Coordinates of C-alpha atoms in Angstrom, one line a residue:
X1396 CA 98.7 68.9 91.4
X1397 CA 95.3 67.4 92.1
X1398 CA 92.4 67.5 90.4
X1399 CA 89.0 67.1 92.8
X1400 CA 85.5 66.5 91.0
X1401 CA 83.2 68.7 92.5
X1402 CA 79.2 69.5 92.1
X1403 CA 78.3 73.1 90.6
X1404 CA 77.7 75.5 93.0
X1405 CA 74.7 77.6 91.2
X1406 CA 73.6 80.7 92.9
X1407 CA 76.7 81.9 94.0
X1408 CA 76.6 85.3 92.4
X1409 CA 79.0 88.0 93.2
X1410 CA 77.7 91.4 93.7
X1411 CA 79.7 94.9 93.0
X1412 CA 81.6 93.4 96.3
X1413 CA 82.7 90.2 95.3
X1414 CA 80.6 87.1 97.3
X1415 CA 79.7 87.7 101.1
X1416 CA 78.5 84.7 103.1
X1417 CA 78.9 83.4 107.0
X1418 CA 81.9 82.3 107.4
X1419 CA 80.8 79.3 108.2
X1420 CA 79.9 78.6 104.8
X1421 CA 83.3 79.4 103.2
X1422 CA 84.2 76.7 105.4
X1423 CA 82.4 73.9 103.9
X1424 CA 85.0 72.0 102.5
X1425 CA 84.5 72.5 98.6
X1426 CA 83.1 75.4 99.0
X1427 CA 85.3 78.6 98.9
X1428 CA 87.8 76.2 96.2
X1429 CA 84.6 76.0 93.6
X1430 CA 84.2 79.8 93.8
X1431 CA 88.0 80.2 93.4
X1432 CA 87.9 78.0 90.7
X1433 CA 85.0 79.8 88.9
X1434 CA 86.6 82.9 89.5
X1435 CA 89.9 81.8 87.2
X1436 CA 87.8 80.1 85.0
X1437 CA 85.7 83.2 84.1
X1438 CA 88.9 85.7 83.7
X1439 CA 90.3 83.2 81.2
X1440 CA 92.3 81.0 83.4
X1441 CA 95.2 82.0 85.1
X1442 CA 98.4 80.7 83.6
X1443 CA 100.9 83.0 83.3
X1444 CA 99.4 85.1 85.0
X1445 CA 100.3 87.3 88.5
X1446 CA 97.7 88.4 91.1
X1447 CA 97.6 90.3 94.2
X1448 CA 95.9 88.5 97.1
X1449 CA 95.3 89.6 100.5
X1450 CA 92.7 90.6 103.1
X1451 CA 91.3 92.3 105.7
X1452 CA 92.0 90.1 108.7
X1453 CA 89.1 88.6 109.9
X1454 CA 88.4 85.2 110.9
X1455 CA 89.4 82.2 107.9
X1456 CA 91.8 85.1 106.1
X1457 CA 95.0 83.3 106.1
X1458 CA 93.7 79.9 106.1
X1459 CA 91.3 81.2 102.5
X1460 CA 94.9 82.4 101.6
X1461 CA 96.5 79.4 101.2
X1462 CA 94.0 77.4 99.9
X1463 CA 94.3 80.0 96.8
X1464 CA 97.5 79.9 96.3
X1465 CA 97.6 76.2 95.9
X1466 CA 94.9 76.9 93.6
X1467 CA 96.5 79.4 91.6
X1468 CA 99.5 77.6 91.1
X1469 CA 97.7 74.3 90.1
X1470 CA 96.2 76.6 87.9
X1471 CA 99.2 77.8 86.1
X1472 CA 99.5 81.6 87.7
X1473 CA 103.4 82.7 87.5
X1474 CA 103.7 84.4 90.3
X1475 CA 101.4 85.9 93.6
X1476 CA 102.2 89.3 95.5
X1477 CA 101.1 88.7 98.9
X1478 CA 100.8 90.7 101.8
X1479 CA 102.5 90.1 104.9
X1480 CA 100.2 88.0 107.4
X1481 CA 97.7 88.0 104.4
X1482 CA 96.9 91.2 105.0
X1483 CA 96.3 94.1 102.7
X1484 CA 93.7 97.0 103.0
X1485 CA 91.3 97.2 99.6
X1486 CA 93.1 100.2 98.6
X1487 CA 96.3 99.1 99.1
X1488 CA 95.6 96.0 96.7
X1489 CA 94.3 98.1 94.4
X1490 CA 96.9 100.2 94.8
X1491 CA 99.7 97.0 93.8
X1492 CA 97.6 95.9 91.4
X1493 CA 98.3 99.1 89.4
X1494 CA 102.0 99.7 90.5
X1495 CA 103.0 96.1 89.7
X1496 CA 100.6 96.1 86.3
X1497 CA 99.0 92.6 87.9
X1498 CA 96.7 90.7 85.6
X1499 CA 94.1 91.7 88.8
X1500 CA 94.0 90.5 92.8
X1501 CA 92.4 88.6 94.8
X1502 CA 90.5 90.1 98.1
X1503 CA 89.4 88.8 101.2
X1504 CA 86.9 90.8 102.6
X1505 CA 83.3 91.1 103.8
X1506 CA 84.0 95.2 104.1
X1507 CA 82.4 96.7 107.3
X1508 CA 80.1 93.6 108.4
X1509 CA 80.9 91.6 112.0
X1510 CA 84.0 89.1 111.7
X1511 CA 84.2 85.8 113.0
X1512 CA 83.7 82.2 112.9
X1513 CA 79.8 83.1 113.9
X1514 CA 79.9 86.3 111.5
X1515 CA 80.5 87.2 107.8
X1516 CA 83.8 86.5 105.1
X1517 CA 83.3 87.7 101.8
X1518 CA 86.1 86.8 98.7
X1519 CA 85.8 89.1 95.2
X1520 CA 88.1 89.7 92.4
X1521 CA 89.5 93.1 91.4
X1522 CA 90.4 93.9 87.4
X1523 CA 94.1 94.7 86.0
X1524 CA 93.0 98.2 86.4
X1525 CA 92.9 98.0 90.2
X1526 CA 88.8 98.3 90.6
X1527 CA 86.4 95.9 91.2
X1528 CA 85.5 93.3 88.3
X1529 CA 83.2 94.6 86.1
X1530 CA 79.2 93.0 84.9
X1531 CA 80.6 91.2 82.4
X1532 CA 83.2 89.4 84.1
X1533 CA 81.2 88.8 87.5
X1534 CA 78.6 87.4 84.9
X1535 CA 81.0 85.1 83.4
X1536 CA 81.9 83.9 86.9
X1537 CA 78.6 83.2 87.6
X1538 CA 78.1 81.1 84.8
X1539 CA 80.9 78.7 85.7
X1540 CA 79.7 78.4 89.3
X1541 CA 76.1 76.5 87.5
X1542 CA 78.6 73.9 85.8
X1543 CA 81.7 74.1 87.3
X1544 CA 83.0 70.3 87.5
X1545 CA 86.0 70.3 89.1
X1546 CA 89.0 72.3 90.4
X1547 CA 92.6 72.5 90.4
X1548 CA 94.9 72.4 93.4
X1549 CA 98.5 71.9 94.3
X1550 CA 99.0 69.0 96.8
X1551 CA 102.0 71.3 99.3
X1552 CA 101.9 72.7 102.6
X1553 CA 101.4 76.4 104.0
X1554 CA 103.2 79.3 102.5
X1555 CA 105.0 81.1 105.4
X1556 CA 103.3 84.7 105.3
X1557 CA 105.5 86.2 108.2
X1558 CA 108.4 86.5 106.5
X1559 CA 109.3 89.1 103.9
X1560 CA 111.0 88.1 100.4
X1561 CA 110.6 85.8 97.6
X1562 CA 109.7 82.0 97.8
X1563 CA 107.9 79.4 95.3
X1564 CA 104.7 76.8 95.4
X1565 CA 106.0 74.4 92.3
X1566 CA 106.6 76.4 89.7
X1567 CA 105.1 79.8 90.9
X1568 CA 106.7 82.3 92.4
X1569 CA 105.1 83.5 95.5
X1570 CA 106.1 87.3 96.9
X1571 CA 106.2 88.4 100.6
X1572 CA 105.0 92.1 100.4
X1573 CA 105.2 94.9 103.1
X1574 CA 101.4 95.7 103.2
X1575 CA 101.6 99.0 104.0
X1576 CA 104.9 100.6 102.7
X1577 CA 103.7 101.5 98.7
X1578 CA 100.8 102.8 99.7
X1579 CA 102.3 104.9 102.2
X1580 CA 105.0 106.2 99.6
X1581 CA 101.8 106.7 97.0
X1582 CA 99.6 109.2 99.5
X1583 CA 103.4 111.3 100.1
X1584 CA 103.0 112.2 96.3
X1585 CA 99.1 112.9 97.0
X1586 CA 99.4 115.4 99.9
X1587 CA 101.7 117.6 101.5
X1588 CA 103.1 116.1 104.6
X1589 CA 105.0 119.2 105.6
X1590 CA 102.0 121.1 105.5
X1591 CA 100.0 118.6 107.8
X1592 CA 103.3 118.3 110.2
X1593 CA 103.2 122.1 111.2
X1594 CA 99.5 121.5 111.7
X1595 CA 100.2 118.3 114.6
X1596 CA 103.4 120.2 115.9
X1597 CA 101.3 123.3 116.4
X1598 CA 99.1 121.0 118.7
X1599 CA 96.7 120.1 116.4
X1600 CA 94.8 117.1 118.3
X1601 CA 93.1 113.9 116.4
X1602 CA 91.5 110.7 117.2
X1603 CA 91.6 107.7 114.5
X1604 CA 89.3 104.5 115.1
X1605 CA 90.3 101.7 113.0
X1606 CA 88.2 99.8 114.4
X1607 CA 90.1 96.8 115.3
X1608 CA 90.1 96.1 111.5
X1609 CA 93.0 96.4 108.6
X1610 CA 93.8 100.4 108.5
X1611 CA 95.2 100.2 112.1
X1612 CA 99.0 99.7 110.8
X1613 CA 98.1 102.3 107.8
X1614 CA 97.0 104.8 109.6
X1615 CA 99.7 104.7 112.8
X1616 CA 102.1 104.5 110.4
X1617 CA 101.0 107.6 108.4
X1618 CA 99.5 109.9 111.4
X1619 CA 101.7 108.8 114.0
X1620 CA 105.2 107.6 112.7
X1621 CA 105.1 110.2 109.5
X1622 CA 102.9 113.2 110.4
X1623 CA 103.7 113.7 114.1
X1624 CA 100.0 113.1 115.4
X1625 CA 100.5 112.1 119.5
X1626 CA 101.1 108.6 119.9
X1627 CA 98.0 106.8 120.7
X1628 CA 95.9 108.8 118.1
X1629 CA 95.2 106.0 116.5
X1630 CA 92.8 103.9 118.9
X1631 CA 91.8 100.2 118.7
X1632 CA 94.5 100.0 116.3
X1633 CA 95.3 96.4 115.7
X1634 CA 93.4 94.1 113.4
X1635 CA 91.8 91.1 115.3
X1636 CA 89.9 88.1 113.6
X1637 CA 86.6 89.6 115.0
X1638 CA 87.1 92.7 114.9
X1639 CA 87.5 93.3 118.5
X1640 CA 83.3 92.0 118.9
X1641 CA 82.8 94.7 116.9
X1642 CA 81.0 95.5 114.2
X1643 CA 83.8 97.8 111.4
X1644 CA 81.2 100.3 109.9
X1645 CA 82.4 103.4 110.0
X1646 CA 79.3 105.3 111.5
X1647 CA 78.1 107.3 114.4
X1648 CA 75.8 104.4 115.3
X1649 CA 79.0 101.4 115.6
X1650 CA 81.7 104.0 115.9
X1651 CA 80.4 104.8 119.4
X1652 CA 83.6 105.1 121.2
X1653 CA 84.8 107.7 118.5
X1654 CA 81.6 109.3 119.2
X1655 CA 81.6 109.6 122.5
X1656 CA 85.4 111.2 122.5
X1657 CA 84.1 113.4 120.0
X1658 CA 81.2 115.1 122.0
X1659 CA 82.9 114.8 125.4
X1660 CA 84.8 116.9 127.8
X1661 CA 88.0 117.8 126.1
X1662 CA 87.6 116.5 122.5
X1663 CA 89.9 116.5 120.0
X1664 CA 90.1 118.9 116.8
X1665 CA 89.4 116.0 114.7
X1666 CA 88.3 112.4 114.4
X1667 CA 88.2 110.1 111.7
X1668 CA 87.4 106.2 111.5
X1669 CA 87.4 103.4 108.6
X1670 CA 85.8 99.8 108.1
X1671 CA 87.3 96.8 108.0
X1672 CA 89.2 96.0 104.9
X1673 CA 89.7 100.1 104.8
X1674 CA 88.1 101.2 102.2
X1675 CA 85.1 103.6 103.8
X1676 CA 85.9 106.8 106.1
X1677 CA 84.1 108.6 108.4
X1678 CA 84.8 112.4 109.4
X1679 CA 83.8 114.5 112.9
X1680 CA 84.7 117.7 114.0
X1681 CA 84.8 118.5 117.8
X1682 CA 81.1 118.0 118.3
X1683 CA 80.1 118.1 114.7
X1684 CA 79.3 114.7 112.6
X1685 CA 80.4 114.7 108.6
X1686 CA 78.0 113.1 106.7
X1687 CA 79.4 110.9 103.1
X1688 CA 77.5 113.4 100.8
X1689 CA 78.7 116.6 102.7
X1690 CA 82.6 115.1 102.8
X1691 CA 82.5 114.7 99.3
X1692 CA 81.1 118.0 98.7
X1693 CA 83.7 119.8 100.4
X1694 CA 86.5 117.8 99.2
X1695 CA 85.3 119.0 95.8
X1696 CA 85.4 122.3 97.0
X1697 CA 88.7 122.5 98.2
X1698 CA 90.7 119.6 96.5
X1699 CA 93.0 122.3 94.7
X1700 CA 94.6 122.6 98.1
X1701 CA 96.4 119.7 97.9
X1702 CA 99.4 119.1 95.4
X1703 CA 97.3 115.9 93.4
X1704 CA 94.8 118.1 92.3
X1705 CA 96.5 121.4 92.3
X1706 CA 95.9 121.7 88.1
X1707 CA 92.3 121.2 88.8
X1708 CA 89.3 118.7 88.5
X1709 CA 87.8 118.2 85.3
X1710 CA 85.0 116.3 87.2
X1711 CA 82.9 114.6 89.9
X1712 CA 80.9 111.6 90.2
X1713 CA 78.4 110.4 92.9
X1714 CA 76.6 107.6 93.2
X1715 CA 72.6 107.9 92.7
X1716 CA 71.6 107.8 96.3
X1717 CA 74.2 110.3 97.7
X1718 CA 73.4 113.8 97.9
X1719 CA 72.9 116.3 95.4
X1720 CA 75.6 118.5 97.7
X1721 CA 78.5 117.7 95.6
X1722 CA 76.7 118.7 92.7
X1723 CA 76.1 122.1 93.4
X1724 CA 79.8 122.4 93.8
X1725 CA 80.6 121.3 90.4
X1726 CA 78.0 123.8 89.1
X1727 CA 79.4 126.3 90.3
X1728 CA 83.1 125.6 89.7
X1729 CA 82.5 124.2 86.3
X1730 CA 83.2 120.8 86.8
X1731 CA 81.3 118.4 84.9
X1732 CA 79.3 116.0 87.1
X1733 CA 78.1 112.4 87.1
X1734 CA 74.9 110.1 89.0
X1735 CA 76.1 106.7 88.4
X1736 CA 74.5 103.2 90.2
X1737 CA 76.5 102.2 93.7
X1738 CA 79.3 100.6 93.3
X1739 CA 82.6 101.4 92.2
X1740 CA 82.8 99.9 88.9
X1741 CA 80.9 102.6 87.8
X1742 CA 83.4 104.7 88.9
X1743 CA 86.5 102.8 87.6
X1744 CA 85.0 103.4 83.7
X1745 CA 84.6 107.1 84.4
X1746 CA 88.2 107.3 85.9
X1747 CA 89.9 105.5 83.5
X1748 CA 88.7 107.5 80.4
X1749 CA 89.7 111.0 82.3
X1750 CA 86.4 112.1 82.8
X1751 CA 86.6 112.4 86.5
X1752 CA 89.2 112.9 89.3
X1753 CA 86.7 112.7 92.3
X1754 CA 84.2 109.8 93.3
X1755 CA 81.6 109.3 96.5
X1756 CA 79.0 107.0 97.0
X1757 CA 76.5 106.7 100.0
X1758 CA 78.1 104.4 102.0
X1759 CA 80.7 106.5 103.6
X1760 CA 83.4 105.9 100.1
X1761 CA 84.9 108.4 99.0
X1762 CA 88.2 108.6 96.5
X1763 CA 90.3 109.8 93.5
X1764 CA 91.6 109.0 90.7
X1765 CA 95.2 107.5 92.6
X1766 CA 93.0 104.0 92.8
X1767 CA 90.0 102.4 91.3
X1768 CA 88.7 101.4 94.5
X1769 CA 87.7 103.9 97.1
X1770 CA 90.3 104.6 100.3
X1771 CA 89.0 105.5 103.9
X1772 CA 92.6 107.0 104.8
X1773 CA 93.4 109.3 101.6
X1774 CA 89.8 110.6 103.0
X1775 CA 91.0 111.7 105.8
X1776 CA 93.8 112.8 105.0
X1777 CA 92.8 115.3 102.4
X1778 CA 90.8 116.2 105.1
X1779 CA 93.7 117.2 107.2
X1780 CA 95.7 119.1 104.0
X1781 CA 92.3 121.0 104.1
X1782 CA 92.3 121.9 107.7
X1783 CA 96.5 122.8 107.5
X1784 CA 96.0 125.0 104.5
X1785 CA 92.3 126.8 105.6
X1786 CA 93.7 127.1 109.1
X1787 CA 89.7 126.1 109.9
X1788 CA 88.1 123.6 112.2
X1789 CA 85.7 121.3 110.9
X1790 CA 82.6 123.2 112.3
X1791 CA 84.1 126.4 110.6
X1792 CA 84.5 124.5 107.4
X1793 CA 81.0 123.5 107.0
X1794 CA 79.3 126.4 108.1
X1795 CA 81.1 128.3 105.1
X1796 CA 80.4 125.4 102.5
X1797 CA 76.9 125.6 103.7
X1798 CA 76.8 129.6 103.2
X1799 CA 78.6 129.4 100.1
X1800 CA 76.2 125.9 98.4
X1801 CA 73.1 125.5 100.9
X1802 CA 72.8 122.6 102.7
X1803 CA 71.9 119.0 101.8
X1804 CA 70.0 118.1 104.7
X1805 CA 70.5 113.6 104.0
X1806 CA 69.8 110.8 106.5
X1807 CA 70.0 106.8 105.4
X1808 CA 67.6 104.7 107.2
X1809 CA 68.7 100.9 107.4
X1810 CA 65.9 98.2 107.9
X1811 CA 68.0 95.6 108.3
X1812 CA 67.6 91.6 108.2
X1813 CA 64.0 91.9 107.0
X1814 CA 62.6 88.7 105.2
X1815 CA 63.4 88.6 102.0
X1816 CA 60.5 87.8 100.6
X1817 CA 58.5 91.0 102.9
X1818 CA 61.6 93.1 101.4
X1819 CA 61.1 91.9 97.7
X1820 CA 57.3 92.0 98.1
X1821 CA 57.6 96.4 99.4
X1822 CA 59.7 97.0 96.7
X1823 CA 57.8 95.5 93.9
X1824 CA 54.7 96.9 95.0
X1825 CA 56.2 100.3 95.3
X1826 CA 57.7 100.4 91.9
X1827 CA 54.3 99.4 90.1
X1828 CA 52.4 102.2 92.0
X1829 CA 55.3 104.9 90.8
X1830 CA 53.4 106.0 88.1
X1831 CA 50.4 107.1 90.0
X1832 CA 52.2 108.9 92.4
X1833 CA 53.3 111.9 90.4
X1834 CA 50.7 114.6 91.8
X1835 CA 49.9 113.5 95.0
X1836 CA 50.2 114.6 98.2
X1837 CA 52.1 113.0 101.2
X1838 CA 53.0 114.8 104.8
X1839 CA 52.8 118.0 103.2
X1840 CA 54.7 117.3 100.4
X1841 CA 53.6 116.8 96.6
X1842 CA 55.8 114.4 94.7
X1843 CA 56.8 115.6 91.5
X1844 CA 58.6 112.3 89.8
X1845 CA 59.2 108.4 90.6
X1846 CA 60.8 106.3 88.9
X1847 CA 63.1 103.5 89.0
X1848 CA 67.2 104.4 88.2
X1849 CA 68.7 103.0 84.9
X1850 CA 72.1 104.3 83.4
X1851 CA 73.4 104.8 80.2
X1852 CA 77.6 104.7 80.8
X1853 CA 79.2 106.9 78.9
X1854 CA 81.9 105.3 78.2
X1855 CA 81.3 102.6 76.9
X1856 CA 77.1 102.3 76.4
X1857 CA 76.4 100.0 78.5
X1858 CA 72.8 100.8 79.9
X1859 CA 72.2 99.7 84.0
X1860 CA 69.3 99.2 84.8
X1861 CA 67.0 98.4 88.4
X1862 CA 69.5 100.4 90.4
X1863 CA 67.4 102.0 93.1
X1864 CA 63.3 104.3 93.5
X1865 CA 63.4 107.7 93.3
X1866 CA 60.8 109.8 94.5
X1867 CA 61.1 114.1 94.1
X1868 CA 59.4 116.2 96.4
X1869 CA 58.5 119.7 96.2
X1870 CA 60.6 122.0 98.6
X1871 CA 63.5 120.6 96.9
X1872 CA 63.0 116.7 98.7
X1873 CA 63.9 113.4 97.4
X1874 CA 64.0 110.3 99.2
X1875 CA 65.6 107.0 97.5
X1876 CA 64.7 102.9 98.5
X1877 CA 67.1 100.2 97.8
X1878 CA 67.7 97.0 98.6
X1879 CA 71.5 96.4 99.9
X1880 CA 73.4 93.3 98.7
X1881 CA 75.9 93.7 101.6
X1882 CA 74.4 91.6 104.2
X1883 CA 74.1 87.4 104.4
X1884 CA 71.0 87.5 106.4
X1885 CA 67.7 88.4 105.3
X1886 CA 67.5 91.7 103.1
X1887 CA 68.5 95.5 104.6
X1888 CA 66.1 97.9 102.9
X1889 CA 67.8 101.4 103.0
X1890 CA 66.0 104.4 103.0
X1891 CA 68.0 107.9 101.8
X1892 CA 66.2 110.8 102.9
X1893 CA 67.2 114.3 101.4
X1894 CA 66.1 118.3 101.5
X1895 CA 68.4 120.9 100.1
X1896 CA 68.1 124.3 102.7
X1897 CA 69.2 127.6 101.4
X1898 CA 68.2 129.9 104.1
X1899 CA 70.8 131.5 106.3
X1900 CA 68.7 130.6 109.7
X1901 CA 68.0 127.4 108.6
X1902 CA 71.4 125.6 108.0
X1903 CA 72.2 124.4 111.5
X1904 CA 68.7 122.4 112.7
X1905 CA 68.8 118.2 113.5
X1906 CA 69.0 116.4 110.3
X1907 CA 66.5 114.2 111.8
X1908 CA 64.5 117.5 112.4
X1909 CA 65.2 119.0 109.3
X1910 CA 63.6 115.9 107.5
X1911 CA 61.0 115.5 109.5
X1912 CA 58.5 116.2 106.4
X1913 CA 60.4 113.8 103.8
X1914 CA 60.4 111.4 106.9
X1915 CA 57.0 111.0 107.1
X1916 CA 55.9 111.8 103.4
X1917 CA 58.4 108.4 102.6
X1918 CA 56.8 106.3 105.4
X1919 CA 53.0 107.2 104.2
X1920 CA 54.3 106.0 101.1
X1921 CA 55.9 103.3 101.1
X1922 CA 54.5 101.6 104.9
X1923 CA 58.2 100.7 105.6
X1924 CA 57.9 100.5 109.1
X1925 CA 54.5 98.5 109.1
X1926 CA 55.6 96.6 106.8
X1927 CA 58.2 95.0 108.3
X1928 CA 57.1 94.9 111.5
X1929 CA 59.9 97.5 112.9
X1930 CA 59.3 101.2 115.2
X1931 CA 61.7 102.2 112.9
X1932 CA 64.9 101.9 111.5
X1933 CA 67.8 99.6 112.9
X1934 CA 70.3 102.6 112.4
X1935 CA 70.4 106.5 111.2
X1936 CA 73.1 108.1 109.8

């Protein structure tokens, strides 16, 4: 073992998604081994303990690996479940973390930004109970990165990660996993395969996108090898350092090729993509785009069709910026329902005390109660039990949900890389005009409320605060401003436009159309565009 003094590394906060930054920078030497370091040193150290580690893939994943196993080993850890190659999608760590009762995982990921050397790496620790580490620990984290004096680390060589089975690093043993074969046998007990079989065999056509990124083997493996779906359904199917050039964000703006197969000559009867370390989804019918808030909504509606939830849900829960959709379901099935900040921790408390079986948030995440994280392939493929056990396409699907609930017409508006300090400024200066704005009129709109999100957990009464502007329109409107922690360059200001449609000829206009009112009521507003200098946004959804 060797002990290297080191210099603290203040600043080096971890967000609901563990640290992002270039890759470059997780490069410095020193640099990714003080965060590892801070990490053991604010879960209580690690001897005796055993951890999941694996990642998504991307550029510096294998190389990050080793280094932490030398780390946790110097530290004391007993013993580290590794997927093969390093890899393992988010909700398959999860996923190990839970069937192997872990004392939590390590995971490599920077989610759905670019990989590669010039792009993004990101590194965050997940809890014993499979979901992301809550305030308090990513807290006590932080605190050790602003004093941290040195770290621990086993003088060895590299851990061979291509071969299956058990081996050691001094006195910890080290274990070889098959990335994708639990989670696999976990969504068989979820679904009914036999179901979804008839549906391919009947000639039932799909089109997957991973994306270059990790669900490529997951979701061959599961659609192709185990369901029946044509070979080559799953496209751009093998994970690449960068991602293929790519950027893995499951949406119609960077999914273009999906897209394009889904609105051309001859499309299939469904398409479905995920990001990079697997953990988002996004949904499209022949010709007809899905968004989050919608998916979630009729998953909610129709989740007793497959076997996990065939004795019911006792309750949803969204994030604050996605649609109010889902919650009209739970009205009117009698599910409770819960608005929670983004990020899946807020989930994890809900799940764990039984309160809720269902979760979405904004950013194309949806998921159960089977993990603690949220899981871009158990998306779609509840999607799929749906469509085997309605015998309805997706267009046919959403019309009904729409005549059944209304419709939640949503759009998110990124601004992304704006100058920090321009971002910081708007969104100050918005939140201290919110009380004057109740009363006036915008675009032909009148705002009823504004105000800034704070929630009280109720679980364990922890109040969140800071999480987000709200501003109610009339004519059933909201629009909601954040600031994203996802990115490592500038700040990416995202915009959530919503209007909730009840009338019969009015559920099947442009979302852009649709909004055009909220559009421009939130712009005279807030000056976003002005502001920072932009036409408009960088990307619609």
């Amino acid at each position: 073992m060797k002990t290297v003094l080191t210099r603290p590394v203040a600043g080096q906060k971890a967000g609901t998604s563990g640290l992002r930054r270039q890759t470059r920078d997780f490069m410095v030497p020193g640099f990714l081994e003080n965060y590892v370091q801070s990490i053991l040193n604010g879960i209580g150290g690690a001897a005796g303990k055993t951890f999941v580690i694996g990642g998504d893939g991307r550029y510096f994943n294998q190389e990050a690996i080793q280094t932490i196993l030398r780390m946790a080993a110097a530290n004391g850890a007993e013993k580290m479940i590794v997927g093969q190659n390093g890899l393992l999608s988010t909700p398959a760590a999860s996923h190990l973390i839970r069937l192997h009762g872990t004392d939590g995982g390590f995971i490599l990921s920077a989610s759905h930004n670019p990989g590669g050397i010039d792009a993004d790496f990101g590194l965050k620790f997940n809890m014993p109970n499979g979901g992301p580490a809550t305030e308090a620990v990513t807290d006590a984290i932080f605190a050790q990165t602003t004093n941290i004096s040195e770290y621990y680390i086993a003088e060895a060589g590299d851990i061979d990660l291509a071969t299956l089975g058990q081996t050691s690093l001094a006195a910890m043993q080290i274990s070889v996993v098959d990335p994708v074969a639990d989670y696999v046998a976990l969504m068989q007990t979820l679904f009914d395969f036999d179901e979804i079989r008839v549906l391919f065999a009947g000639g039932f056509r799909m089109t997957f996108d991973a994306m270059h990124a990790v669900t490529g083997p997951y979701a061959k493996a599961v659609l192709e090898d185990m369901l029946g779906a044509a070979p080559g359904t799953v496209i751009n199917g093998t994970p690449l350092p960068d991602f293929g050039g790519g950027h893995p964000d499951p949406n119609p703006i960077w999914a273009h090729e999906l897209m394009g197969i889904m609105t051309g000559p001859g499309a299939p009867d469904f398409g479905a993509a995920s990001d990079g370390d697997g953990d988002r989804n996004m949904i499209v019918g022949r010709g007809a785009y899905v968004t989050p808030s919608d998916s979630l909504a009729v998953i909610a509606a129709n989740a007793h069709l497959a076997p996990a939830f065939a004795d019911g849900v006792v309750g949803v829960a969204r994030s604050m910026p996605t649609s109010g959709a889902v919650d009209r379901v739970a009205a009117a099935k009698g599910m409770d329902c819960f608005e929670t900040p983004t990020g899946w921790k807020f989930f994890g408390s809900l799940l764990d005390a039984g309160k809720v079986r269902l979760c979405g948030e904004e950013s194309a995440g949806t998921g159960a109660d089977h993990l603690r994280e949220k899981d871009g392939l158990w998306a779609v493929l509840i999607w799929l039990n749906i469509i085997a056990k309605t015998g309805k396409s997706v267009s046919e699907l959403m019309t009904d949900h729409w005549a059944a609930y209304g419709r939640n017409y949503y759009t998110r508006h990124d601004y992304e890389a704006v100058e920090s300090a321009t971002a910081a400024t708007l969104m100050q200066e918005l939140e201290d005009r919110l009380p004057d704005l109740a009363g006036q009129g915008f675009a032909g709109l009148t705002v009823q409320s504004a105000d800034v999100f704070a929630y009280d957990d109720p679980v364990d009464g922890s109040r969140t605060t800071g999480q987000g502007i709200r501003i109610r329109f009339d004519k059933d409107a909201r629009a909601v401003l954040r600031l994203s922690g996802t990115g490592t360059k500038g700040a990416t200001i995202r915009l959530y436009l919503e209007r909730l449609e009840t009338r019969g000829d009015k559920l099947h206009l442009d979302a852009q159309t649709a909004l055009a009112e909220v559009i421009a009521a939130t712009d005279e507003i807030t000056g976003i565009a002005a502001r920072t200098g932009r036409k408009g946004p960088d990307v619609r959804t």
